[in-house]
CSV table of C-alpha atoms in Angstrom, one decimal:
chain,number,residue,atom,x,y,z
A,1,MET,CA,27.2,186.0,90.5
A,2,SER,CA,28.1,182.3,90.4
A,3,GLU,CA,26.0,179.7,92.2
A,4,PRO,CA,27.4,178.4,95.5
A,5,PHE,CA,29.4,175.3,94.7
A,6,PHE,CA,27.9,172.0,95.7
A,7,GLU,CA,28.8,168.6,94.3
A,8,LEU,CA,28.7,164.9,95.4
A,9,LYS,CA,31.6,162.8,94.4
A,10,GLY,CA,32.6,159.2,95.4
A,11,SER,CA,36.1,158.8,96.8
A,12,LEU,CA,38.2,156.2,98.5
A,13,PHE,CA,39.8,156.6,101.9
A,14,PRO,CA,41.9,154.3,104.0
A,15,LEU,CA,40.1,153.0,107.0
A,16,THR,CA,41.3,150.7,109.7
A,17,VAL,CA,39.3,147.5,109.9
A,18,ILE,CA,39.0,145.6,113.2
A,19,HIS,CA,38.7,141.9,113.0
A,20,SER,CA,37.8,140.4,116.4
A,21,SER,CA,36.0,137.3,117.5
A,22,ASP,CA,35.0,138.9,120.8
A,23,LEU,CA,32.6,141.8,120.2
A,24,THR,CA,31.4,142.1,123.8
A,25,LEU,CA,32.0,145.5,125.4
A,26,ALA,CA,34.5,144.2,127.9
A,27,GLY,CA,36.4,142.0,125.4
A,28,LEU,CA,36.7,144.9,122.9
A,29,GLN,CA,37.8,147.3,125.6
A,30,THR,CA,40.6,145.0,126.8
A,31,ALA,CA,41.8,144.3,123.2
A,32,LEU,CA,41.7,147.9,122.1
A,33,GLU,CA,43.4,149.2,125.2
A,34,LYS,CA,46.1,146.7,124.8
A,35,LYS,CA,46.6,147.7,121.2
A,36,LEU,CA,46.5,151.4,121.9
A,37,GLY,CA,49.0,150.9,124.7
A,38,GLN,CA,51.5,149.6,122.2
A,39,ALA,CA,51.3,152.8,120.1
A,40,PRO,CA,49.3,155.4,121.9
A,41,GLY,CA,49.5,158.2,119.4
A,42,PHE,CA,49.2,156.1,116.3
A,43,PHE,CA,45.5,155.5,116.3
A,44,HIS,CA,44.5,158.9,117.7
A,45,GLN,CA,41.0,159.7,116.3
A,46,ALA,CA,41.5,157.1,113.6
A,47,ALA,CA,38.5,156.2,111.5
A,48,MET,CA,37.6,152.5,112.2
A,49,VAL,CA,35.3,149.9,110.7
A,50,ILE,CA,34.4,146.6,112.5
A,51,GLN,CA,34.3,143.5,110.4
A,52,LEU,CA,31.4,141.3,111.4
A,53,ALA,CA,30.9,137.6,111.2
A,54,PRO,CA,27.4,136.1,110.7
A,55,GLU,CA,27.4,134.2,114.0
A,56,GLN,CA,28.1,137.3,116.1
A,57,GLN,CA,24.6,138.3,117.2
A,58,ASN,CA,23.0,140.9,119.5
A,59,ILE,CA,25.9,143.2,119.4
A,60,ASP,CA,25.4,146.4,121.4
A,61,PHE,CA,26.5,148.8,118.7
A,62,ALA,CA,25.5,152.0,120.6
A,63,SER,CA,27.7,151.1,123.6
A,64,ILE,CA,30.6,150.0,121.4
A,65,LYS,CA,30.4,153.4,119.7
A,66,GLN,CA,30.6,155.1,123.0
A,67,LEU,CA,33.6,153.0,124.0
A,68,PHE,CA,35.4,154.1,120.8
A,69,THR,CA,34.7,157.7,121.5
A,70,ALA,CA,36.0,157.3,125.0
A,71,LEU,CA,39.2,155.8,123.6
A,72,LYS,CA,39.5,158.7,121.2
A,73,LEU,CA,38.7,156.6,118.2
A,74,VAL,CA,36.1,157.2,115.6
A,75,LEU,CA,33.9,154.3,114.7
A,76,VAL,CA,32.6,154.9,111.2
A,77,GLY,CA,30.7,151.8,110.5
A,78,VAL,CA,30.6,148.0,110.1
A,79,THR,CA,31.2,145.7,107.2
A,80,ASN,CA,30.2,142.2,106.2
A,81,ALA,CA,27.0,142.6,108.1
A,82,SER,CA,24.1,140.1,107.9
A,83,PRO,CA,20.7,141.7,107.3
A,84,GLU,CA,19.9,141.6,111.0
A,85,GLN,CA,23.3,143.1,112.0
A,86,LYS,CA,22.8,145.7,109.3
A,87,GLN,CA,19.6,146.9,110.9
A,88,GLN,CA,21.1,147.0,114.4
A,89,ALA,CA,24.2,149.0,113.2
A,90,GLN,CA,22.1,151.5,111.2
A,91,ALA,CA,19.9,152.0,114.3
A,92,ALA,CA,23.1,152.9,116.2
A,93,GLY,CA,23.9,155.5,113.5
A,94,LEU,CA,26.7,153.5,111.9
A,95,ALA,CA,27.4,153.2,108.2
A,96,VAL,CA,27.2,149.8,106.7
A,97,LEU,CA,30.1,149.4,104.3
A,98,ARG,CA,30.7,146.8,101.7
A,99,LEU,CA,34.2,145.5,100.9
A,100,GLY,CA,35.4,145.2,97.3
A,101,GLN,CA,34.2,142.1,95.4
A,102,ASP,CA,37.5,140.3,95.7
A,103,ALA,CA,37.9,140.5,99.4
A,104,LYS,CA,36.7,137.4,101.2
A,105,PRO,CA,35.5,137.6,104.8
A,106,THR,CA,37.9,136.3,107.3
A,107,SER,CA,36.5,135.3,110.6
A,108,SER,CA,37.3,132.9,113.4
A,109,ALA,CA,34.7,130.6,111.8
A,110,SER,CA,36.4,130.3,108.4
A,111,THR,CA,38.0,126.9,107.9
A,112,ALA,CA,41.7,126.4,107.6
A,113,ALA,CA,41.3,125.6,103.9
A,114,GLU,CA,39.6,129.0,103.3
A,115,LYS,CA,42.4,130.7,105.2
A,116,GLN,CA,44.9,129.1,102.9
A,117,ASN,CA,43.0,130.3,99.9
A,118,ASP,CA,43.0,133.7,101.3
A,119,ASN,CA,46.7,133.6,101.8
A,120,ALA,CA,47.3,132.4,98.2
A,121,ALA,CA,45.0,135.1,97.0
A,122,ALA,CA,46.8,137.7,99.0
A,123,SER,CA,50.2,136.7,97.7
A,124,VAL,CA,49.1,136.7,94.1
A,125,GLN,CA,47.4,140.1,94.5
A,126,GLN,CA,50.5,141.6,95.8
A,127,VAL,CA,51.0,144.7,93.7
A,128,PRO,CA,54.6,145.4,92.7
A,129,MET,CA,55.8,148.4,94.5
A,130,HIS,CA,58.9,149.1,92.5
A,131,THR,CA,60.1,149.2,89.0
A,132,LYS,CA,63.5,148.1,87.9
A,133,VAL,CA,64.9,150.1,85.0
A,134,VAL,CA,67.8,148.8,82.9
A,135,GLU,CA,69.3,151.5,80.6
A,136,GLN,CA,71.4,149.4,78.3
A,137,ASN,CA,71.1,146.3,76.1
A,138,ILE,CA,70.8,143.0,77.8
A,139,ARG,CA,73.4,140.7,76.2
A,140,SER,CA,73.4,137.0,75.5
A,141,GLY,CA,73.9,135.1,78.7
A,142,GLN,CA,72.8,137.9,81.0
A,143,GLN,CA,69.9,137.4,83.3
A,144,ILE,CA,67.9,140.2,84.9
A,145,TYR,CA,65.3,139.5,87.6
A,146,ALA,CA,63.0,142.2,88.9
A,147,LYS,CA,61.8,140.7,92.2
A,148,GLY,CA,58.4,141.9,93.2
A,149,ALA,CA,58.7,144.6,90.6
A,150,ASP,CA,58.0,145.6,87.0
A,151,LEU,CA,60.9,145.6,84.7
A,152,ILE,CA,61.7,148.3,82.0
A,153,VAL,CA,64.5,147.7,79.6
A,154,ARG,CA,65.4,150.6,77.5
A,155,GLY,CA,67.6,148.6,75.1
A,156,ALA,CA,67.2,145.3,73.4
A,157,VAL,CA,67.2,141.8,75.0
A,158,GLY,CA,69.7,139.7,73.0
A,159,ALA,CA,69.2,136.1,71.9
A,160,GLY,CA,70.2,133.9,74.8
A,161,ALA,CA,69.5,136.6,77.4
A,162,GLU,CA,66.7,136.3,80.0
A,163,VAL,CA,64.5,139.0,81.6
A,164,ILE,CA,62.3,137.9,84.4
A,165,ALA,CA,59.9,140.0,86.5
A,166,ASP,CA,57.2,139.3,89.1
A,167,GLY,CA,55.4,142.3,87.5
A,168,HIS,CA,55.0,143.5,83.9
A,169,ILE,CA,57.9,143.6,81.5
A,170,HIS,CA,58.4,146.5,79.1
A,171,ILE,CA,61.1,146.3,76.5
A,172,TYR,CA,61.7,149.3,74.3
A,173,GLY,CA,64.2,147.6,72.0
A,174,THR,CA,63.9,144.2,70.2
A,175,LEU,CA,63.1,141.2,72.3
A,176,ARG,CA,65.2,138.3,70.9
A,177,GLY,CA,65.8,136.4,74.2
A,178,LYS,CA,63.4,135.1,76.8
A,179,ALA,CA,60.9,137.2,78.7
A,180,ILE,CA,59.1,135.8,81.8
A,181,ALA,CA,56.5,138.1,83.4
A,182,GLY,CA,54.4,137.4,86.4
A,183,ALA,CA,57.1,135.0,87.7
A,184,ALA,CA,55.4,134.9,91.1
A,185,GLY,CA,52.3,133.5,89.5
A,186,ASP,CA,50.2,136.5,88.7
A,187,THR,CA,48.4,135.8,85.4
A,188,GLY,CA,47.4,139.5,85.1
A,189,LYS,CA,51.0,140.5,84.2
A,190,ARG,CA,52.0,141.3,80.6
A,191,ILE,CA,54.9,141.7,78.4
A,192,PHE,CA,55.2,144.7,76.1
A,193,CYS,CA,57.9,144.9,73.5
A,194,HIS,CA,58.8,147.1,70.6
A,195,ASN,CA,59.9,144.3,68.3
A,196,LEU,CA,58.9,140.7,69.0
A,197,GLN,CA,61.5,138.1,68.0
A,198,ALA,CA,61.6,136.2,71.2
A,199,GLU,CA,62.9,132.7,71.9
A,200,LEU,CA,60.3,132.3,74.6
A,201,VAL,CA,57.6,134.4,76.3
A,202,SER,CA,56.0,133.3,79.6
A,203,ILE,CA,53.4,134.7,81.8
A,204,ALA,CA,52.8,133.0,85.2
A,205,GLY,CA,54.3,129.8,84.1
A,206,HIS,CA,52.4,129.5,80.8
A,207,TYR,CA,54.9,129.9,77.9
A,208,TRP,CA,55.2,130.0,74.2
A,209,LEU,CA,58.2,129.3,72.1
A,210,SER,CA,59.3,131.3,69.1
A,211,ASP,CA,57.6,128.8,66.8
A,212,SER,CA,54.2,129.7,68.2
A,213,LEU,CA,55.1,133.4,68.0
A,214,GLN,CA,55.6,133.4,64.3
A,215,GLY,CA,52.6,135.2,62.9
A,216,ASP,CA,51.1,138.6,62.6
A,217,PHE,CA,53.2,140.1,65.3
A,218,TRP,CA,56.6,138.6,64.6
A,219,ASN,CA,59.1,141.4,64.1
A,220,LYS,CA,56.5,143.9,65.2
A,221,ALA,CA,55.5,145.8,68.4
A,222,ALA,CA,53.4,143.5,70.5
A,223,CYS,CA,51.7,143.0,73.9
A,224,ILE,CA,51.6,139.5,75.3
A,225,ARG,CA,49.0,138.7,78.0
A,226,MET,CA,46.9,135.9,79.4
A,227,GLN,CA,43.3,135.4,78.6
A,228,ASP,CA,41.2,132.4,79.7
A,229,ASP,CA,44.3,130.4,80.7
A,230,SER,CA,46.1,130.9,77.4
A,231,ILE,CA,48.6,133.4,76.1
A,232,VAL,CA,47.4,135.9,73.5
A,233,ILE,CA,49.4,138.4,71.5
A,234,GLY,CA,48.0,141.7,70.5
A,235,GLU,CA,49.0,145.0,69.1
A,236,LEU,CA,51.0,147.3,71.3
B,1,MET,CA,98.3,157.7,79.6
B,2,ALA,CA,98.4,154.4,77.9
B,3,LYS,CA,95.3,153.1,76.4
B,4,ILE,CA,94.5,149.4,77.0
B,5,ILE,CA,92.5,147.9,74.1
B,6,VAL,CA,91.3,144.3,74.2
B,7,VAL,CA,90.7,142.4,71.0
B,8,THR,CA,88.1,139.9,71.8
B,9,SER,CA,85.2,137.9,70.3
B,10,GLY,CA,84.0,135.0,72.5
B,11,LYS,CA,84.1,132.6,69.5
B,12,GLY,CA,87.3,131.2,68.2
B,13,GLY,CA,88.8,131.4,64.8
B,14,VAL,CA,87.1,134.7,63.8
B,15,GLY,CA,90.4,136.6,63.5
B,16,LYS,CA,91.3,138.0,66.9
B,17,THR,CA,95.0,137.4,66.6
B,18,THR,CA,95.2,138.4,62.9
B,19,SER,CA,93.3,141.6,63.9
B,20,SER,CA,95.5,142.2,66.9
B,21,ALA,CA,98.6,141.9,64.8
B,22,ALA,CA,97.2,144.1,62.0
B,23,ILE,CA,95.9,146.8,64.3
B,24,GLY,CA,99.0,146.8,66.4
B,25,THR,CA,101.2,147.1,63.4
B,26,GLY,CA,99.0,149.9,62.0
B,27,LEU,CA,99.1,151.9,65.2
B,28,ALA,CA,102.9,151.6,65.2
B,29,LEU,CA,103.1,152.6,61.6
B,30,SER,CA,101.1,155.8,62.5
B,31,GLY,CA,103.9,156.5,65.0
B,32,HIS,CA,102.3,155.3,68.2
B,33,LYS,CA,104.4,153.2,70.5
B,34,THR,CA,102.5,149.9,70.8
B,35,VAL,CA,102.8,146.6,72.5
B,36,ILE,CA,100.7,143.6,71.6
B,37,VAL,CA,100.2,141.2,74.6
B,38,ASP,CA,99.3,137.6,73.8
B,39,PHE,CA,96.8,136.4,76.5
B,40,ASP,CA,96.3,133.0,74.9
B,41,ILE,CA,98.5,131.2,77.4
B,42,GLY,CA,99.0,127.6,76.2
B,43,LEU,CA,98.0,128.3,72.6
B,44,ARG,CA,100.6,130.8,71.6
B,45,ASN,CA,99.8,132.1,68.2
B,46,LEU,CA,100.6,135.8,68.0
B,47,ASP,CA,104.3,135.3,67.6
B,48,LEU,CA,103.6,133.1,64.5
B,49,ILE,CA,101.4,135.7,62.9
B,50,MET,CA,104.0,138.4,63.7
B,51,GLY,CA,106.8,136.2,62.4
B,52,CYS,CA,108.8,136.3,65.6
B,53,GLU,CA,108.3,132.8,66.9
B,54,ARG,CA,112.1,132.0,66.8
B,55,ARG,CA,112.9,135.0,69.0
B,56,VAL,CA,110.8,134.1,72.0
B,57,VAL,CA,113.0,133.5,75.0
B,58,TYR,CA,110.9,134.5,78.0
B,59,ASP,CA,107.1,135.0,78.1
B,60,PHE,CA,104.2,136.7,79.9
B,61,VAL,CA,104.0,134.1,82.6
B,62,ASN,CA,107.8,134.4,83.3
B,63,VAL,CA,107.3,138.1,83.8
B,64,ILE,CA,104.4,137.6,86.2
B,65,ASN,CA,106.3,135.1,88.2
B,66,GLY,CA,109.3,137.4,88.4
B,67,GLU,CA,111.5,135.0,86.5
B,68,ALA,CA,112.3,137.6,83.8
B,69,ASN,CA,111.8,141.3,83.5
B,70,LEU,CA,109.9,143.1,80.7
B,71,LYS,CA,112.9,144.3,78.9
B,72,GLN,CA,114.2,140.8,78.5
B,73,THR,CA,110.8,139.5,77.4
B,74,LEU,CA,109.5,142.1,75.0
B,75,ILE,CA,110.3,141.3,71.4
B,76,LYS,CA,110.9,144.3,69.2
B,77,ASP,CA,109.5,144.1,65.7
B,78,LYS,CA,112.2,144.2,63.0
B,79,ARG,CA,110.0,145.8,60.3
B,80,VAL,CA,108.2,148.5,62.2
B,81,ASP,CA,109.6,150.9,64.8
B,82,ASN,CA,107.6,151.4,68.0
B,83,LEU,CA,106.1,147.9,67.8
B,84,PHE,CA,106.7,145.3,70.5
B,85,ILE,CA,105.2,141.9,71.3
B,86,LEU,CA,104.8,140.3,74.7
B,87,PRO,CA,104.5,136.5,73.9
B,88,ALA,CA,102.3,134.0,75.8
B,89,SER,CA,103.7,130.9,77.4
B,90,GLN,CA,103.2,127.8,75.4
B,91,THR,CA,103.9,125.4,78.2
B,92,ARG,CA,101.5,126.8,80.9
B,93,ASP,CA,97.8,127.1,81.0
B,94,LYS,CA,95.5,130.1,81.5
B,95,ASP,CA,95.4,129.7,85.3
B,96,ALA,CA,99.0,130.9,85.4
B,97,LEU,CA,97.6,134.4,85.0
B,98,THR,CA,96.6,136.2,88.2
B,99,LYS,CA,94.8,139.5,88.4
B,100,GLU,CA,97.5,141.0,90.5
B,101,GLY,CA,100.2,139.7,88.2
B,102,VAL,CA,98.5,141.0,85.0
B,103,GLU,CA,97.8,144.3,86.7
B,104,LYS,CA,101.5,144.7,87.6
B,105,VAL,CA,102.7,143.9,84.1
B,106,LEU,CA,100.1,146.2,82.4
B,107,HIS,CA,101.0,149.0,84.9
B,108,GLU,CA,104.6,148.7,84.0
B,109,LEU,CA,103.9,148.6,80.2
B,110,ALA,CA,101.7,151.7,80.6
B,111,LYS,CA,104.7,153.7,81.6
B,112,ASP,CA,106.4,153.1,78.2
B,113,PHE,CA,103.7,152.6,75.7
B,114,GLU,CA,100.8,154.6,74.2
B,115,PHE,CA,98.8,151.5,73.2
B,116,ILE,CA,98.6,148.2,74.9
B,117,LEU,CA,96.7,145.7,72.7
B,118,CYS,CA,95.5,142.6,74.5
B,119,ASP,CA,94.9,139.7,72.2
B,120,SER,CA,92.3,137.7,74.0
B,121,PRO,CA,91.9,133.9,73.9
B,122,ALA,CA,88.5,132.5,72.7
B,123,GLY,CA,85.9,131.5,75.2
B,124,ILE,CA,84.5,133.3,78.2
B,125,GLU,CA,86.7,131.6,80.8
B,126,ALA,CA,89.4,133.0,83.0
B,127,GLY,CA,91.9,133.7,80.2
B,128,ALA,CA,89.4,135.8,78.2
B,129,MET,CA,88.2,137.5,81.4
B,130,MET,CA,91.7,138.4,82.3
B,131,ALA,CA,92.4,139.9,78.9
B,132,LEU,CA,89.3,142.2,79.1
B,133,TYR,CA,89.4,143.0,82.8
B,134,PHE,CA,91.7,146.0,82.6
B,135,ALA,CA,90.6,147.3,79.2
B,136,ASP,CA,89.7,150.9,78.4
B,137,GLU,CA,88.4,150.0,74.9
B,138,ALA,CA,87.4,146.8,73.2
B,139,VAL,CA,87.5,145.7,69.6
B,140,VAL,CA,84.9,143.0,69.3
B,141,VAL,CA,85.9,140.9,66.3
B,142,THR,CA,82.8,139.3,64.6
B,143,ASN,CA,82.2,137.2,61.5
B,144,PRO,CA,79.0,137.9,59.7
B,145,GLU,CA,77.3,134.7,60.8
B,146,VAL,CA,74.9,134.0,63.6
B,147,SER,CA,77.0,132.0,66.0
B,148,SER,CA,79.8,134.5,66.0
B,149,VAL,CA,77.3,137.4,66.5
B,150,ARG,CA,75.7,135.5,69.4
B,151,ASP,CA,79.1,135.0,71.1
B,152,SER,CA,80.0,138.6,70.5
B,153,ASP,CA,76.8,139.6,72.2
B,154,ARG,CA,77.8,137.4,75.2
B,155,ILE,CA,81.3,139.0,75.3
B,156,LEU,CA,79.7,142.5,75.2
B,157,GLY,CA,77.7,141.5,78.2
B,158,MET,CA,80.9,140.5,80.0
B,159,LEU,CA,82.6,143.8,79.1
B,160,SER,CA,79.8,145.7,80.7
B,161,SER,CA,79.6,143.6,83.8
B,162,LYS,CA,82.9,141.8,84.5
B,163,SER,CA,85.5,144.4,83.7
B,164,ARG,CA,87.3,146.6,86.2
B,165,ARG,CA,85.6,149.6,84.9
B,166,ALA,CA,82.2,148.0,85.5
B,167,GLU,CA,83.2,146.8,89.0
B,168,ARG,CA,84.4,150.2,90.0
B,169,GLY,CA,81.4,151.9,88.4
B,170,GLU,CA,83.6,154.0,86.1
B,171,ASP,CA,82.8,155.0,82.5
B,172,ALA,CA,82.0,151.9,80.5
B,173,ILE,CA,84.5,150.3,78.2
B,174,LYS,CA,84.3,151.9,74.8
B,175,GLU,CA,83.1,149.1,72.4
B,176,HIS,CA,84.0,148.8,68.7
B,177,LEU,CA,82.6,146.3,66.3
B,178,LEU,CA,85.1,144.9,63.8
B,179,LEU,CA,83.5,142.8,61.1
B,180,THR,CA,86.0,140.4,59.5
B,181,ARG,CA,85.8,137.9,56.7
B,182,TYR,CA,83.1,140.0,55.0
B,183,ASN,CA,82.1,138.8,51.6
B,184,PRO,CA,79.8,141.3,49.8
B,185,GLU,CA,79.0,138.8,47.1
B,186,ARG,CA,77.7,136.2,49.6
B,187,VAL,CA,75.8,139.0,51.4
B,188,ALA,CA,74.2,140.0,48.2
B,189,LYS,CA,73.1,136.3,47.7
B,190,GLY,CA,71.7,136.2,51.2
B,191,GLU,CA,74.2,133.6,52.4
B,192,MET,CA,75.8,136.0,54.9
B,193,LEU,CA,74.6,138.5,57.4
B,194,SER,CA,75.1,142.1,56.2
B,195,VAL,CA,76.8,144.9,58.1
B,196,GLU,CA,73.4,146.3,58.9
B,197,ASP,CA,72.1,143.0,60.3
B,198,VAL,CA,75.1,142.6,62.6
B,199,GLN,CA,75.0,146.1,63.7
B,200,GLU,CA,71.3,145.9,64.5
B,201,ILE,CA,71.8,142.9,66.7
B,202,LEU,CA,74.9,144.1,68.5
B,203,ALA,CA,74.1,147.8,68.6
B,204,ILE,CA,77.6,149.1,69.0
B,205,PRO,CA,79.6,151.5,66.7
B,206,LEU,CA,81.3,150.0,63.7
B,207,ILE,CA,85.1,150.5,63.6
B,208,GLY,CA,85.9,148.5,60.5
B,209,VAL,CA,84.9,145.9,57.9
B,210,ILE,CA,87.6,143.6,56.7
B,211,PRO,CA,86.8,141.8,53.4
B,212,GLU,CA,87.4,138.1,53.1
B,213,SER,CA,90.7,138.1,51.3
B,214,GLN,CA,93.5,135.8,50.2
B,215,ALA,CA,95.9,138.4,51.4
B,216,VAL,CA,95.0,137.7,55.1
B,217,LEU,CA,95.8,134.0,54.6
B,218,ASN,CA,99.0,134.7,52.9
B,219,ALA,CA,100.0,137.2,55.5
B,220,SER,CA,99.3,134.8,58.4
B,221,ASN,CA,101.3,132.0,56.7
B,222,SER,CA,104.3,134.2,56.1
B,223,GLY,CA,104.3,135.8,59.5
B,224,GLN,CA,103.6,139.3,58.1
B,225,PRO,CA,100.8,141.4,59.6
B,226,VAL,CA,98.4,142.1,56.8
B,227,THR,CA,98.7,145.9,57.4
B,228,LEU,CA,102.2,145.7,55.9
B,229,ASP,CA,100.6,144.5,52.6
B,230,GLN,CA,99.3,147.9,51.8
B,231,ASP,CA,98.2,147.0,48.3
B,232,SER,CA,95.7,144.4,49.5
B,233,ASP,CA,92.1,145.2,50.3
B,234,ALA,CA,92.3,143.7,53.7
B,235,GLY,CA,95.5,145.7,54.5
B,236,GLN,CA,93.8,148.9,53.5
B,237,ALA,CA,90.7,148.0,55.5
B,238,TYR,CA,92.8,147.5,58.6
B,239,LEU,CA,94.6,150.8,58.1
B,240,ASP,CA,91.2,152.5,57.8
B,241,THR,CA,90.2,150.7,61.1
B,242,VAL,CA,93.4,152.0,62.8
B,243,SER,CA,92.7,155.5,61.6
B,244,ARG,CA,89.2,155.3,63.1
B,245,LEU,CA,90.5,154.0,66.3
B,246,LEU,CA,92.7,157.1,66.4
B,247,GLY,CA,89.6,159.2,66.2
B,248,ASN,CA,89.5,160.0,62.4
B,249,THR,CA,86.5,159.7,60.2
B,250,VAL,CA,87.1,157.4,57.3
B,251,ASP,CA,84.5,156.2,54.8
B,252,PHE,CA,83.9,152.5,54.8
B,253,ARG,CA,85.2,150.6,51.8
B,254,PHE,CA,84.8,147.1,50.4
B,255,LEU,CA,81.2,146.9,51.4
B,256,THR,CA,79.7,146.3,48.0
B,257,VAL,CA,80.3,143.9,45.2
B,258,GLU,CA,83.0,145.2,43.0
B,259,LYS,CA,81.9,145.5,39.4
B,260,LYS,CA,84.2,143.7,37.1
B,261,GLY,CA,85.7,145.9,34.4
B,262,LEU,CA,85.7,144.9,30.7
B,263,LEU,CA,89.3,143.7,30.7
B,264,LYS,CA,88.7,141.7,33.9
B,265,ARG,CA,85.7,140.1,32.4
B,266,ILE,CA,87.6,139.2,29.2
B,267,PHE,CA,90.8,138.0,30.9
B,268,GLY,CA,89.2,136.7,34.1
B,269,GLY,CA,90.5,137.6,37.5
């Protein structure tokens, strides 16, 4: 007879986060009812998390929880809680969640400058959703741009040709032309090619010409990426 | 169904017209009814290479404008049966060609001929685009040097994006690489790109390698397509090329440095 199965595992789930400057019972009720009115079925029994701001004090978590239940929503917990808020939330039986390191709190109190930063961060962090695949060789004079996407070229990129992507670039043939990855400014993007003989490689605006590429990886398979604000070439 | 083959290169002076004349003559010699169309409006050369410059009455542009019909305009070759030339106009420029006009003429030629060879002008402008637009196959003439290879690469890009087949999403134009002015001795010395180098860059099937030869120059000067000089290495190389174009498998010749025999070494040559 095998033992009954029991295991604890971490996992990630999508949760809806509520950002609101007004966390009074009446204010929340009005806002939620308005939102639910727009799409009644959409949030049915949806798991929610409230994002807190430090200046929001003495929040009646227990009543808010009841309000959510009445509106057929499931309040799971709070995030961005100050130590005091944390205590109050836990007393009301709510989980205290922590956002990932990168995410910055947004609240009504954040300054305009901070908001701008957030926007910039958001646009850079945009993950390419698509991949553009080119099946043939890219000839001299041709230009391929994979907007908001990774680019895969199954052939070679000829001298005088240009391949540009907001995401990563993979070239399964020889790269003789120009390759520009992370064209939207993401320094985390890379260029992979089977044979490096490029005129120019660029990641997020930083570029190297073929003179700088002559070295251990010229004529070989290579991976080009950014490290500490400069381009580095490594083995594929 | 007539096959439309464009002879093109991007770069000038690599041997497009010489190759058009030689291949067209070779196709006719093999019994296929062939017409060579000179698309180089304003810089008419094909008639000189074919030795029929004195017989040009009407030209391509006249036909497009309806000033003459094809029968009046086509020049029949006196040496080879089944071979005709449609000369370009020397007095007009390349804008005289319209897509509709060219299509109409090619359509009419297709009723009569097995092969329509389009001799493209150099460059990537309207004239060259017009020559390749309707093609089924392309012979890309390339010299074994970097600038010619680069221009051929460019033209290959055009073939796969600007042709009618590309626009309609039909099967791509069948591309052939024709290497001309090949000099094995200079390749051996490292002064010239090798067949392998060029093929690696362009990545299309090789249809022929024509050795650099005095015979080509003589042929051009005398208005005789080099294929008629069947004793010459270049003539034979073109005939091999034609045979491959017709679907036969022929071994490549003239790729390596010829060893001089004892007699040649003593008497020179």
